[in-house]
mmCIF file of C-alpha atoms in Angstrom:
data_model
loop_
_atom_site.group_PDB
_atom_site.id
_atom_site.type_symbol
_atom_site.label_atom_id
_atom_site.label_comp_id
_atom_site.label_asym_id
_atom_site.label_seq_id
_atom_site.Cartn_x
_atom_site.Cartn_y
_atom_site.Cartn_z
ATOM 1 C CA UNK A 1 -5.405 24.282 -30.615
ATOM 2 C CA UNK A 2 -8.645 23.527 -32.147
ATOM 3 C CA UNK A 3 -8.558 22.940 -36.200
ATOM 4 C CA UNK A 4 -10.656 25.636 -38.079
ATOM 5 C CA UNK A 5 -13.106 24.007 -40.941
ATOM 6 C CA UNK A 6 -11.461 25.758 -43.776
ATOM 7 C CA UNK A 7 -14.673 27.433 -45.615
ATOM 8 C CA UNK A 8 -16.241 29.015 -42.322
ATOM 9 C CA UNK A 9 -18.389 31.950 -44.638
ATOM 10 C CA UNK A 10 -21.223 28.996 -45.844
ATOM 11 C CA UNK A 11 -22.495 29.098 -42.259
ATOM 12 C CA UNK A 12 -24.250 31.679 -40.468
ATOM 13 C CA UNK A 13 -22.812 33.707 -37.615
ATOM 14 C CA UNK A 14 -19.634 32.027 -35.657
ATOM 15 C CA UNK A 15 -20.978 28.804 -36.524
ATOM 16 C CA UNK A 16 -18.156 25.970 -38.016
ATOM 17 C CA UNK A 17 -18.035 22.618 -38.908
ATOM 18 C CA UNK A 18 -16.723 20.307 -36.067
ATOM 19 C CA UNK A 19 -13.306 18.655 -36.588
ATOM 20 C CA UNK A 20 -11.869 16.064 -34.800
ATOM 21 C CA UNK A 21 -10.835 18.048 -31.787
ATOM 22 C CA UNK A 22 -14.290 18.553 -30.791
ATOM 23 C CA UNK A 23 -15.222 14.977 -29.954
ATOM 24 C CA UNK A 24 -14.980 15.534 -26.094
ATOM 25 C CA UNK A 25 -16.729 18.678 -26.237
ATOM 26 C CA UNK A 26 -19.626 17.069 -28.545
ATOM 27 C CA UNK A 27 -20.294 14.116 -26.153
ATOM 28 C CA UNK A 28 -20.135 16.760 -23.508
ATOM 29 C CA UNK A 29 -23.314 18.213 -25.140
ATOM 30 C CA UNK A 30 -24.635 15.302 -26.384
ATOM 31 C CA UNK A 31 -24.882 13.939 -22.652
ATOM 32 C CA UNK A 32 -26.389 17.488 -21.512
ATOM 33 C CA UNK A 33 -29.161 16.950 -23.907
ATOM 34 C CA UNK A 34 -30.245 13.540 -22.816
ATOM 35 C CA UNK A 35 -29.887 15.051 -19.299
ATOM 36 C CA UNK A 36 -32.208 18.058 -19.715
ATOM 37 C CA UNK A 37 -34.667 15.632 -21.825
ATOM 38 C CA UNK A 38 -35.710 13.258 -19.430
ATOM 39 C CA UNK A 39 -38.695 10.783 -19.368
ATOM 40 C CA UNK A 40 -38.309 7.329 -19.899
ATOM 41 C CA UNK A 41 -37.581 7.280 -23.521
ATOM 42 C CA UNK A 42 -34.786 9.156 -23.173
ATOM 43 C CA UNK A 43 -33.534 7.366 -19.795
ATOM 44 C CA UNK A 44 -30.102 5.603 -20.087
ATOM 45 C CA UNK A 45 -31.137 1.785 -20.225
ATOM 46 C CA UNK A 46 -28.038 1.205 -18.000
ATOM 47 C CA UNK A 47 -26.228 3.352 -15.434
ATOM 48 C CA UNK A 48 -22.836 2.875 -17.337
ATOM 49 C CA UNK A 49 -21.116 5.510 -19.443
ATOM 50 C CA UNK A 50 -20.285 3.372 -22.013
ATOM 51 C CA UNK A 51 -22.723 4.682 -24.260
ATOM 52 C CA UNK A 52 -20.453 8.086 -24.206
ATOM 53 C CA UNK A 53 -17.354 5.845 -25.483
ATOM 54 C CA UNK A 54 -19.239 4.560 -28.071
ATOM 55 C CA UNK A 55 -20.161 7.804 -29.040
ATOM 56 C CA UNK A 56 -17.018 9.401 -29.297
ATOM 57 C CA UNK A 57 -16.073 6.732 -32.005
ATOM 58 C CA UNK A 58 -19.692 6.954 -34.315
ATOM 59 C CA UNK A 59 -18.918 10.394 -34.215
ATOM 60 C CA UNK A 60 -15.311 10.128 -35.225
ATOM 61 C CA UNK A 61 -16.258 7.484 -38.108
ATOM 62 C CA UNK A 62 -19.370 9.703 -39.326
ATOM 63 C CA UNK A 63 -18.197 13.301 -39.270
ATOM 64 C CA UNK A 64 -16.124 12.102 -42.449
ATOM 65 C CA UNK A 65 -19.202 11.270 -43.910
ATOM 66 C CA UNK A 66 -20.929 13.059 -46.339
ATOM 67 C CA UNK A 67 -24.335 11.798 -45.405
ATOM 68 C CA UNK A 68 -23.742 13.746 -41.780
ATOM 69 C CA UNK A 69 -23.093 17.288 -40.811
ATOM 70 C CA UNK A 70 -21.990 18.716 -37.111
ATOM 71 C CA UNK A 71 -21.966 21.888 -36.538
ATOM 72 C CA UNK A 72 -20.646 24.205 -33.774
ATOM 73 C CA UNK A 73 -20.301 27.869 -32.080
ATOM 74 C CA UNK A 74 -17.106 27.834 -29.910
ATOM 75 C CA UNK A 75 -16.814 29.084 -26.643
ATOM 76 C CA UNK A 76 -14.530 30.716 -24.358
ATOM 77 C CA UNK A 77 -13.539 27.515 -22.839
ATOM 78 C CA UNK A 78 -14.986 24.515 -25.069
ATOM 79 C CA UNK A 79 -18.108 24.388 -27.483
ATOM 80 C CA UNK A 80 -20.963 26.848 -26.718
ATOM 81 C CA UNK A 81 -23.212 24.846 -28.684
ATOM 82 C CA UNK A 82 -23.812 21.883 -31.600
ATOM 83 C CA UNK A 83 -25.821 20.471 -33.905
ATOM 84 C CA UNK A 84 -26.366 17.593 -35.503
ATOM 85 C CA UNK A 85 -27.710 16.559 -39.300
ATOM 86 C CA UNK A 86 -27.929 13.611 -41.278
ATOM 87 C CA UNK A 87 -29.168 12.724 -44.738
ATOM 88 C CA UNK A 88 -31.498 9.282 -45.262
ATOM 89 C CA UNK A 89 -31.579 7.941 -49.194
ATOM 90 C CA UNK A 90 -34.839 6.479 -49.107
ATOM 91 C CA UNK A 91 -37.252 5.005 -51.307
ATOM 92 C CA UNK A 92 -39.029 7.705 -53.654
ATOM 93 C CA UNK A 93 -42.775 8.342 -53.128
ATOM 94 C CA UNK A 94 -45.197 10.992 -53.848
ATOM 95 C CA UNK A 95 -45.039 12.662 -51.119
ATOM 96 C CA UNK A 96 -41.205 12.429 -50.749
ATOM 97 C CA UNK A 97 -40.127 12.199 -54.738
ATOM 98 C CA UNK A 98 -36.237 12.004 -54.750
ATOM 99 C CA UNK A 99 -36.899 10.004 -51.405
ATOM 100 C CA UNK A 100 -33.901 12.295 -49.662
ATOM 101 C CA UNK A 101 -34.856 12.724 -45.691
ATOM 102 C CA UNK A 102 -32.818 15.248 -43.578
ATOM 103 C CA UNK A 103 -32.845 14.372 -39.311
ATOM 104 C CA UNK A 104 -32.002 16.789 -37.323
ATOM 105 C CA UNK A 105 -30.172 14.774 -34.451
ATOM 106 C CA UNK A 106 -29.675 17.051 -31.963
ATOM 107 C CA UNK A 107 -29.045 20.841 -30.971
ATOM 108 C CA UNK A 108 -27.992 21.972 -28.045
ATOM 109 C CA UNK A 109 -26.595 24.963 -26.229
ATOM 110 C CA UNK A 110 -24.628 24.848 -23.253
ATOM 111 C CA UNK A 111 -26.264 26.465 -20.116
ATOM 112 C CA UNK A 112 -23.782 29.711 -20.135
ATOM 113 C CA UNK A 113 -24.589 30.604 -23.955
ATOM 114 C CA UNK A 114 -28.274 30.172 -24.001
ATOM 115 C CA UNK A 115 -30.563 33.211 -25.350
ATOM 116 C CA UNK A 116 -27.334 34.371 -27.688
ATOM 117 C CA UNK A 117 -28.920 33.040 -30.835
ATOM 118 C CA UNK A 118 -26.505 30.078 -31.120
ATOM 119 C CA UNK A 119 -29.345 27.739 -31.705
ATOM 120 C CA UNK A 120 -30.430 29.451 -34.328
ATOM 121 C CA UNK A 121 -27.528 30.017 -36.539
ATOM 122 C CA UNK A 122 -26.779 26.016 -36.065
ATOM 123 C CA UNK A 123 -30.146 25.654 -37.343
ATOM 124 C CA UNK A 124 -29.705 28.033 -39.872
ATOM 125 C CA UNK A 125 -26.708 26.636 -40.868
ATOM 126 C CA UNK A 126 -28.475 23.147 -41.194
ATOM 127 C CA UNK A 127 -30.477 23.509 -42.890
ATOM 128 C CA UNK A 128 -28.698 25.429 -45.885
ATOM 129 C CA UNK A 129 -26.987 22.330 -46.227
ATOM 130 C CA UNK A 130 -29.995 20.178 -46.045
ATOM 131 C CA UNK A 131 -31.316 22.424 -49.170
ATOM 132 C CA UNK A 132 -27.714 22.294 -50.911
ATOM 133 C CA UNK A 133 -28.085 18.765 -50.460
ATOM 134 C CA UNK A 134 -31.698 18.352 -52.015
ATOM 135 C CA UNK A 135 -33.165 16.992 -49.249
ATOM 136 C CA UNK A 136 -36.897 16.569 -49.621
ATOM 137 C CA UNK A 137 -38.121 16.519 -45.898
ATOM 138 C CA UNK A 138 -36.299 17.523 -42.950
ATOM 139 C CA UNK A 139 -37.810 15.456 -39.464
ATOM 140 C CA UNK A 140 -36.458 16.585 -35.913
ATOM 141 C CA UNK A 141 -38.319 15.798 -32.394
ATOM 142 C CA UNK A 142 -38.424 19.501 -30.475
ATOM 143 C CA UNK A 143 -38.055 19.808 -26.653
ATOM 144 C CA UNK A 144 -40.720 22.073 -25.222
ATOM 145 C CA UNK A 145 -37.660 24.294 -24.838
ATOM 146 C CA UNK A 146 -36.765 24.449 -28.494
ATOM 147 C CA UNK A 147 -40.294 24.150 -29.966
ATOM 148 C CA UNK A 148 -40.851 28.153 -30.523
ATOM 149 C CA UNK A 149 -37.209 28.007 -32.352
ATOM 150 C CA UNK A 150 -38.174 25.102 -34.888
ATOM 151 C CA UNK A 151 -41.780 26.625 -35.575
ATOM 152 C CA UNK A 152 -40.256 29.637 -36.474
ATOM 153 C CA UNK A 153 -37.982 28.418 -38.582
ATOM 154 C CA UNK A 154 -40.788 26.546 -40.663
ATOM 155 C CA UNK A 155 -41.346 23.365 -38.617
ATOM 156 C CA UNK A 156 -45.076 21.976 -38.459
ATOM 157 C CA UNK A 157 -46.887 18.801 -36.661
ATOM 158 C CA UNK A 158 -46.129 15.383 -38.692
ATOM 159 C CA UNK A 159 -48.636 14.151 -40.510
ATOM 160 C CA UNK A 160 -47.889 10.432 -39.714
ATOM 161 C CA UNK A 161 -48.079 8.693 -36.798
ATOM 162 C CA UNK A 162 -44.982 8.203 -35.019
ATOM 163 C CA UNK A 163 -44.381 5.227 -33.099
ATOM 164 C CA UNK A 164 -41.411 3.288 -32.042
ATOM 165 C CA UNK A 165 -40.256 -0.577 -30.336
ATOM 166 C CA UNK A 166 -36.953 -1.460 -28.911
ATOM 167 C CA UNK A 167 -35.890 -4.779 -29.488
#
């Protein structure tokens, strides 16, 4: 039996924080979402699964953390859907004055409990705890698919450029 997160009334709806318990259903997700994402970027660089075992451990070694926040909605068999937050300490600016960034890893909704507002109340749920963390900024990249979602919820275009090199 699944643990409960003992102070479920902070979050919105029948959204939790994971536990332990969860792992195989979070990778479960996790992998949907790189599925559904496609494109290059998000294409496995190898055909192996072994980026799904190391997953299971980060997430085991960072849901302890303080600096990262999963949230679910449980299903009737498994985890309807999840989200994913982390807090960034970095350096103070003035545009970004305690220098506090939230990232919004990840949400995603399995197939069967789409259009049920899951997405939402993870959201929702996120980012109360970004503001009860004082989070200056809070940066997520929207699928085409979640885009109306995120703009509704306050979301707007980045004003800096965005661009990225893999070693």
């Amino acid at each position: 039996m699944r643990q409960r997160a003992e102070n479920r009334t902070e979050y919105h709806g029948d959204v939790r924080q994971a536990v332990e318990d969860d792992i195989p259903e979070l990778v479960r997700l996790r992998e949907m979402l790189f599925e559904n994402l496609g494109g290059d970027f998000f294409s496995p660089v190898s055909g192996s699964g072994a980026w799904l075992d190391a997953l299971a451990v980060v997430l085991k070694e960072q849901m302890a953390s303080d600096a990262v926040r999963v949230l679910v909605v449980d299903g009737a068999s498994g985890l309807a859907a999840c989200g994913i937050g982390t807090i960034e300490q970095r350096l103070p600016g003035p545009h970004l004055c305690n220098g506090r960034i939230g990232q919004v890893v990840g949400v995603i909704t399995d197939p069967g409990y789409r259009r049920l507002g899951h997405s939402r109340s993870v959201m929702r749920g996120l980012l109360d705890w970004f503001r009860e963390s004082s989070v200056a900024r809070v940066d997520l990249y929207a699928s085409a698919e979640g885009e109306p979602l995120y703009r509704e919820l306050g979301f707007t275009n980045h004003p800096d450029p965005s661009l990225y090199r893999r070693p």
